[in-house]
Coordinates of C-alpha atoms in Angstrom, one line a residue:
X702 CA -37.3 22.3 6.5
X703 CA -37.0 20.4 9.7
X704 CA -36.5 17.2 7.8
X705 CA -33.2 18.5 6.5
X706 CA -32.2 20.1 9.6
X707 CA -31.9 17.0 11.7
X708 CA -29.4 15.2 9.5
X709 CA -27.3 18.3 9.2
X710 CA -27.4 18.7 13.0
X711 CA -26.3 15.1 13.5
X712 CA -23.7 15.4 11.0
X713 CA -22.1 18.6 12.4
X714 CA -22.4 17.2 16.1
X715 CA -21.1 13.8 15.6
X716 CA -19.6 13.0 12.2
X717 CA -17.6 16.1 11.5
X718 CA -15.7 16.2 14.7
X719 CA -14.9 12.4 14.4
X720 CA -13.9 13.0 10.9
X721 CA -11.6 15.7 11.6
X722 CA -9.9 14.0 14.6
X723 CA -9.3 10.8 12.5
X724 CA -8.0 12.8 9.6
X725 CA -5.5 14.8 11.5
X726 CA -4.4 11.8 13.6
X727 CA -3.6 9.9 10.3
X728 CA -1.7 12.9 8.9
X729 CA 0.4 13.1 12.0
X730 CA 1.3 9.4 11.8
X731 CA 2.2 9.6 8.2
X732 CA 4.5 12.6 8.8
X733 CA 6.5 10.7 11.5
X734 CA 7.7 8.3 8.8
X735 CA 8.4 4.5 9.1
X736 CA 8.5 2.7 12.4
X737 CA 11.4 0.3 13.1
X738 CA 9.0 -2.6 12.5
X739 CA 7.9 -1.1 9.1
X740 CA 11.7 -0.7 8.1
X741 CA 12.2 -4.4 8.9
X742 CA 9.3 -5.4 6.9
X743 CA 10.5 -3.3 4.1
X744 CA 14.1 -4.7 4.2
X745 CA 12.6 -8.2 4.2
X746 CA 10.5 -7.5 1.2
X747 CA 13.6 -6.0 -0.6
X748 CA 15.5 -9.0 0.0
X749 CA 12.7 -11.4 -1.2
X750 CA 12.5 -9.2 -4.3
X751 CA 16.1 -9.5 -5.1
X752 CA 16.0 -13.3 -4.6
X753 CA 12.9 -13.6 -6.9
X754 CA 14.7 -11.3 -9.5
X755 CA 17.7 -13.7 -9.4
X756 CA 15.4 -16.8 -9.9
X757 CA 13.6 -15.1 -12.8
X758 CA 17.0 -14.3 -14.5
X759 CA 18.2 -17.9 -13.9
X760 CA 14.9 -19.3 -15.3
X761 CA 15.2 -17.1 -18.4
X762 CA 18.8 -18.3 -19.0
X763 CA 17.6 -21.9 -18.9
X764 CA 14.8 -21.3 -21.2
X765 CA 17.1 -19.4 -23.6
X766 CA 19.3 -22.5 -23.8
X767 CA 16.7 -25.1 -24.1
X768 CA 14.1 -23.2 -26.2
X769 CA 15.7 -20.1 -27.9
X770 CA 12.4 -18.8 -29.4
X771 CA 10.2 -19.0 -26.1
X772 CA 10.1 -15.1 -26.0
X773 CA 8.4 -15.0 -29.3
X774 CA 5.4 -16.9 -28.2

């Protein structure tokens, strides 16, 4: 019985409190929303995505003109 009691005590004294503190700190940070830095990164990603989408559309148009059956491959 002493063999199982030592790991349980270590868990309850060290691991469980640390786990709870980290859990609730991360919950509090996630409830605060995006930081201005995160919003800037998100806006950059959105603009890059739009640019890439435009490029894909252009490439599809070129392929449609040069090889009309390329979508069937």
